[in-house]
Each structure stands twice: as C-alpha cells, then as structure tokens.
Amino acid sequence: MHDNHEPADRRPGDDEPENLRLVHLLRAVTVEFGLRQTEFAARNGMHPTDVRALICLLDAARAAESATAGLLGARLGLNSAGTTAVIDRLERLGHVARVRDEHDRRRILLRVEPGAIRLGREFFGPLIDGVLGVLDSFDPAERDTVRRFLTATHAVFTPTPRP
C-alpha cells in the first residue's frame, strides 16, 4: 500500500534541483536584507526608498563616481520629481548634503553625511560583522567562487543601459 505522506526525514524542496535550491536561498537572503532595510528605515523616520538611496550614494562614493541626482534617479528607477523628493527628505533629516562639484561649480553632488553613516554602522554593523565572520571561515578560493557567483548574479539582475 502506498502512503501519500512524505517520509519524516524528507524536507519540502528535496526534489528540486540543487541550483534551484541555491536560487531560493539567495532569494531568502535578499528578502531578509530587505526586511532589515525596512526596519532601519522605520526606526529612523525614513521611507525604505530613502535607505536604498543612501546605499546607492555610498556605493557611488566607494566607486569614486560623481553622485548626482541623475545618477541616483537612474539607480533607483525614479523620475526627476521622485528623485528630488527622496533627496529633499534625506536632506531634511540631515543624512545627505547637496554640495557644489569642485571641478564644475554648476553641478551639484550629493554627499552622505557622517551622522547617517554612523546610524548605518550602528544598525547594520553587527550584521556585516556576522557576514565577515562567515567569509573568514572560507578559504581564498571559496571566497573567489562566492565573488564570481554574486558578480554574475548581480549582472543578471542589473538592467542593461538604454540608449
């Protein structure tokens, strides 16, 4: 007689291909990260888009890119009015400053203020430290594999620039 119940040691998804399980795991990590971003936003009187904007601006600074309203709008997929609203909110909260470009005084750049960086470190620091601890347990070849996977996956999700 055939029992329609799964064996006790069988977990949901066991019949999925391993690669699909990895995709689901990556999705779970991104969902949890998004929830932490939303929690940070709520604790600090921000909209979740404001947190994504701060991340974009910090990433631009790390990459030595000029952080303009246009760059921010493109990265967030916002129109001009939406981008201005985000910048205005972040400026009112003291998290972002508009500064003149040293090389082109007509151009306005966006700078994340030290207080915003401090807030982010206080909240996300323990999570980042946890991830760094995980990575420390990997040898250099494993970290290279993780880097290649995440870089290639990021490319899959990043829209191609439009002409």
mmCIF file of C-alpha atoms in Angstrom:
data_model
loop_
_atom_site.group_PDB
_atom_site.id
_atom_site.type_symbol
_atom_site.label_atom_id
_atom_site.label_comp_id
_atom_site.label_asym_id
_atom_site.label_seq_id
_atom_site.Cartn_x
_atom_site.Cartn_y
_atom_site.Cartn_z
ATOM 1 C CA MET A 1 0.000 0.000 0.000
ATOM 2 C CA HIS A 2 1.376 3.410 -0.986
ATOM 3 C CA ASP A 3 1.359 6.188 1.610
ATOM 4 C CA ASN A 4 0.790 9.696 0.194
ATOM 5 C CA HIS A 5 2.646 11.289 3.111
ATOM 6 C CA GLU A 6 6.283 12.226 2.736
ATOM 7 C CA PRO A 7 8.775 10.405 4.951
ATOM 8 C CA ALA A 8 9.535 12.250 8.196
ATOM 9 C CA ASP A 9 13.135 12.909 7.128
ATOM 10 C CA ARG A 10 12.124 14.411 3.778
ATOM 11 C CA ARG A 11 12.012 18.199 3.601
ATOM 12 C CA PRO A 12 9.969 20.329 1.204
ATOM 13 C CA GLY A 13 12.034 21.113 -1.862
ATOM 14 C CA ASP A 14 14.174 17.957 -1.625
ATOM 15 C CA ASP A 15 13.088 17.039 -5.151
ATOM 16 C CA GLU A 16 14.217 20.413 -6.529
ATOM 17 C CA PRO A 17 17.485 20.628 -8.417
ATOM 18 C CA GLU A 18 20.363 21.868 -6.241
ATOM 19 C CA ASN A 19 20.827 25.007 -8.353
ATOM 20 C CA LEU A 20 17.190 25.971 -7.854
ATOM 21 C CA ARG A 21 17.574 25.484 -4.105
ATOM 22 C CA LEU A 22 20.525 27.889 -4.234
ATOM 23 C CA VAL A 23 18.389 30.439 -6.095
ATOM 24 C CA HIS A 24 15.719 30.110 -3.404
ATOM 25 C CA LEU A 25 18.354 30.542 -0.702
ATOM 26 C CA LEU A 26 19.670 33.684 -2.394
ATOM 27 C CA ARG A 27 16.106 34.987 -2.584
ATOM 28 C CA ALA A 28 15.630 34.292 1.130
ATOM 29 C CA VAL A 29 18.800 36.248 1.945
ATOM 30 C CA THR A 30 17.672 39.207 -0.183
ATOM 31 C CA VAL A 31 14.214 39.174 1.428
ATOM 32 C CA GLU A 32 15.769 39.209 4.907
ATOM 33 C CA PHE A 33 18.132 42.012 3.893
ATOM 34 C CA GLY A 34 15.167 43.978 2.569
ATOM 35 C CA LEU A 35 13.332 43.450 5.856
ATOM 36 C CA ARG A 36 16.344 44.757 7.800
ATOM 37 C CA GLN A 37 16.443 47.812 5.500
ATOM 38 C CA THR A 38 12.738 48.421 6.158
ATOM 39 C CA GLU A 39 13.293 48.051 9.907
ATOM 40 C CA PHE A 40 16.191 50.542 9.754
ATOM 41 C CA ALA A 41 14.038 52.977 7.783
ATOM 42 C CA ALA A 42 11.161 52.737 10.274
ATOM 43 C CA ARG A 43 13.447 53.215 13.272
ATOM 44 C CA ASN A 44 14.948 56.338 11.726
ATOM 45 C CA GLY A 45 11.867 58.031 10.275
ATOM 46 C CA MET A 46 12.704 57.191 6.680
ATOM 47 C CA HIS A 47 10.978 55.584 3.737
ATOM 48 C CA PRO A 48 12.556 52.303 2.507
ATOM 49 C CA THR A 49 13.448 54.110 -0.738
ATOM 50 C CA ASP A 50 15.482 56.572 1.347
ATOM 51 C CA VAL A 51 17.598 53.692 2.642
ATOM 52 C CA ARG A 52 18.140 52.387 -0.888
ATOM 53 C CA ALA A 53 19.148 55.920 -1.900
ATOM 54 C CA LEU A 54 21.728 56.088 0.886
ATOM 55 C CA ILE A 55 23.116 52.711 -0.192
ATOM 56 C CA CYS A 56 23.352 53.925 -3.813
ATOM 57 C CA LEU A 57 25.159 57.088 -2.724
ATOM 58 C CA LEU A 58 27.579 55.162 -0.522
ATOM 59 C CA ASP A 59 28.243 52.710 -3.362
ATOM 60 C CA ALA A 60 28.899 55.622 -5.739
ATOM 61 C CA ALA A 61 31.354 57.165 -3.273
ATOM 62 C CA ARG A 62 33.153 53.826 -2.873
ATOM 63 C CA ALA A 63 33.402 53.540 -6.679
ATOM 64 C CA ALA A 64 34.597 57.176 -6.976
ATOM 65 C CA GLU A 65 31.534 58.041 -9.096
ATOM 66 C CA SER A 66 30.020 61.507 -9.088
ATOM 67 C CA ALA A 67 26.867 61.172 -7.019
ATOM 68 C CA THR A 68 24.396 63.387 -8.845
ATOM 69 C CA ALA A 69 20.618 63.451 -8.703
ATOM 70 C CA GLY A 70 20.607 61.944 -12.203
ATOM 71 C CA LEU A 71 22.770 59.007 -11.150
ATOM 72 C CA LEU A 72 20.613 58.428 -8.066
ATOM 73 C CA GLY A 73 17.371 58.570 -10.047
ATOM 74 C CA ALA A 74 18.709 56.130 -12.616
ATOM 75 C CA ARG A 75 19.896 53.680 -9.951
ATOM 76 C CA LEU A 76 16.579 53.835 -8.100
ATOM 77 C CA GLY A 77 14.416 53.865 -11.238
ATOM 78 C CA LEU A 78 12.789 57.157 -10.231
ATOM 79 C CA ASN A 79 11.728 60.107 -12.333
ATOM 80 C CA SER A 80 13.066 63.591 -11.626
ATOM 81 C CA ALA A 81 10.274 64.542 -9.217
ATOM 82 C CA GLY A 82 10.606 61.306 -7.254
ATOM 83 C CA THR A 83 14.376 61.690 -7.053
ATOM 84 C CA THR A 84 14.051 65.268 -5.809
ATOM 85 C CA ALA A 85 11.556 64.145 -3.153
ATOM 86 C CA VAL A 86 13.974 61.481 -1.866
ATOM 87 C CA ILE A 87 16.880 63.922 -1.778
ATOM 88 C CA ASP A 88 14.756 66.568 -0.042
ATOM 89 C CA ARG A 89 13.647 64.066 2.638
ATOM 90 C CA LEU A 90 17.211 62.885 3.236
ATOM 91 C CA GLU A 91 18.482 66.455 3.371
ATOM 92 C CA ARG A 92 15.759 67.462 5.884
ATOM 93 C CA LEU A 93 16.768 64.514 8.075
ATOM 94 C CA GLY A 94 20.412 65.614 7.880
ATOM 95 C CA HIS A 95 21.511 62.420 6.104
ATOM 96 C CA VAL A 96 22.516 63.966 2.769
ATOM 97 C CA ALA A 97 24.012 67.291 1.736
ATOM 98 C CA ARG A 98 23.964 68.944 -1.661
ATOM 99 C CA VAL A 99 27.455 70.229 -2.453
ATOM 100 C CA ARG A 100 28.925 72.009 -5.470
ATOM 101 C CA ASP A 101 31.282 69.971 -7.612
ATOM 102 C CA GLU A 102 34.833 71.289 -7.158
ATOM 103 C CA HIS A 103 35.573 70.795 -10.864
ATOM 104 C CA ASP A 104 32.296 72.113 -12.272
ATOM 105 C CA ARG A 105 30.684 74.665 -9.958
ATOM 106 C CA ARG A 106 27.409 74.418 -11.909
ATOM 107 C CA ARG A 107 26.977 70.778 -10.941
ATOM 108 C CA ILE A 108 25.506 69.682 -7.605
ATOM 109 C CA LEU A 109 26.752 66.483 -5.996
ATOM 110 C CA LEU A 110 25.181 64.503 -3.179
ATOM 111 C CA ARG A 111 27.169 63.544 -0.104
ATOM 112 C CA VAL A 112 26.087 61.189 2.673
ATOM 113 C CA GLU A 113 26.651 62.933 5.986
ATOM 114 C CA PRO A 114 28.733 61.360 8.786
ATOM 115 C CA GLY A 115 25.696 61.050 11.074
ATOM 116 C CA ALA A 116 23.911 58.875 8.512
ATOM 117 C CA ILE A 117 26.995 56.709 8.150
ATOM 118 C CA ARG A 118 27.163 56.350 11.931
ATOM 119 C CA LEU A 119 23.462 55.361 12.119
ATOM 120 C CA GLY A 120 24.008 52.765 9.417
ATOM 121 C CA ARG A 121 27.045 51.317 11.152
ATOM 122 C CA GLU A 122 25.213 51.079 14.475
ATOM 123 C CA PHE A 123 22.342 49.141 12.900
ATOM 124 C CA PHE A 124 23.998 47.143 10.110
ATOM 125 C CA GLY A 125 27.447 46.759 11.704
ATOM 126 C CA PRO A 126 26.612 43.593 13.669
ATOM 127 C CA LEU A 127 25.051 42.030 10.561
ATOM 128 C CA ILE A 128 28.073 42.930 8.443
ATOM 129 C CA ASP A 129 30.382 41.574 11.148
ATOM 130 C CA GLY A 130 28.409 38.309 11.076
ATOM 131 C CA VAL A 131 28.808 38.025 7.307
ATOM 132 C CA LEU A 132 32.522 38.847 7.593
ATOM 133 C CA GLY A 133 32.827 36.061 10.158
ATOM 134 C CA VAL A 134 31.232 33.636 7.731
ATOM 135 C CA LEU A 135 33.575 34.754 4.962
ATOM 136 C CA ASP A 136 36.588 34.372 7.277
ATOM 137 C CA SER A 137 35.719 30.677 7.502
ATOM 138 C CA PHE A 138 36.131 30.355 3.716
ATOM 139 C CA ASP A 139 39.486 29.901 2.058
ATOM 140 C CA PRO A 140 40.532 32.348 -0.705
ATOM 141 C CA ALA A 141 39.384 30.011 -3.496
ATOM 142 C CA GLU A 142 35.937 29.664 -1.906
ATOM 143 C CA ARG A 143 35.652 33.435 -1.488
ATOM 144 C CA ASP A 144 36.610 33.838 -5.146
ATOM 145 C CA THR A 145 33.827 31.414 -6.102
ATOM 146 C CA VAL A 146 31.321 33.348 -3.987
ATOM 147 C CA ARG A 147 32.525 36.618 -5.563
ATOM 148 C CA ARG A 148 32.181 35.219 -9.088
ATOM 149 C CA PHE A 149 28.684 33.912 -8.322
ATOM 150 C CA LEU A 150 27.467 37.155 -6.776
ATOM 151 C CA THR A 151 29.036 39.286 -9.517
ATOM 152 C CA ALA A 152 27.455 37.194 -12.274
ATOM 153 C CA THR A 153 24.108 37.089 -10.452
ATOM 154 C CA HIS A 154 24.190 40.852 -9.974
ATOM 155 C CA ALA A 155 24.762 41.218 -13.730
ATOM 156 C CA VAL A 156 21.679 39.070 -14.414
ATOM 157 C CA PHE A 157 19.519 41.373 -12.290
ATOM 158 C CA THR A 158 21.049 44.650 -13.457
ATOM 159 C CA PRO A 159 19.180 46.139 -16.385
ATOM 160 C CA THR A 160 21.237 46.878 -19.440
ATOM 161 C CA PRO A 161 21.670 50.594 -20.101
ATOM 162 C CA ARG A 162 19.187 52.033 -22.560
ATOM 163 C CA PRO A 163 20.488 54.059 -25.491
#
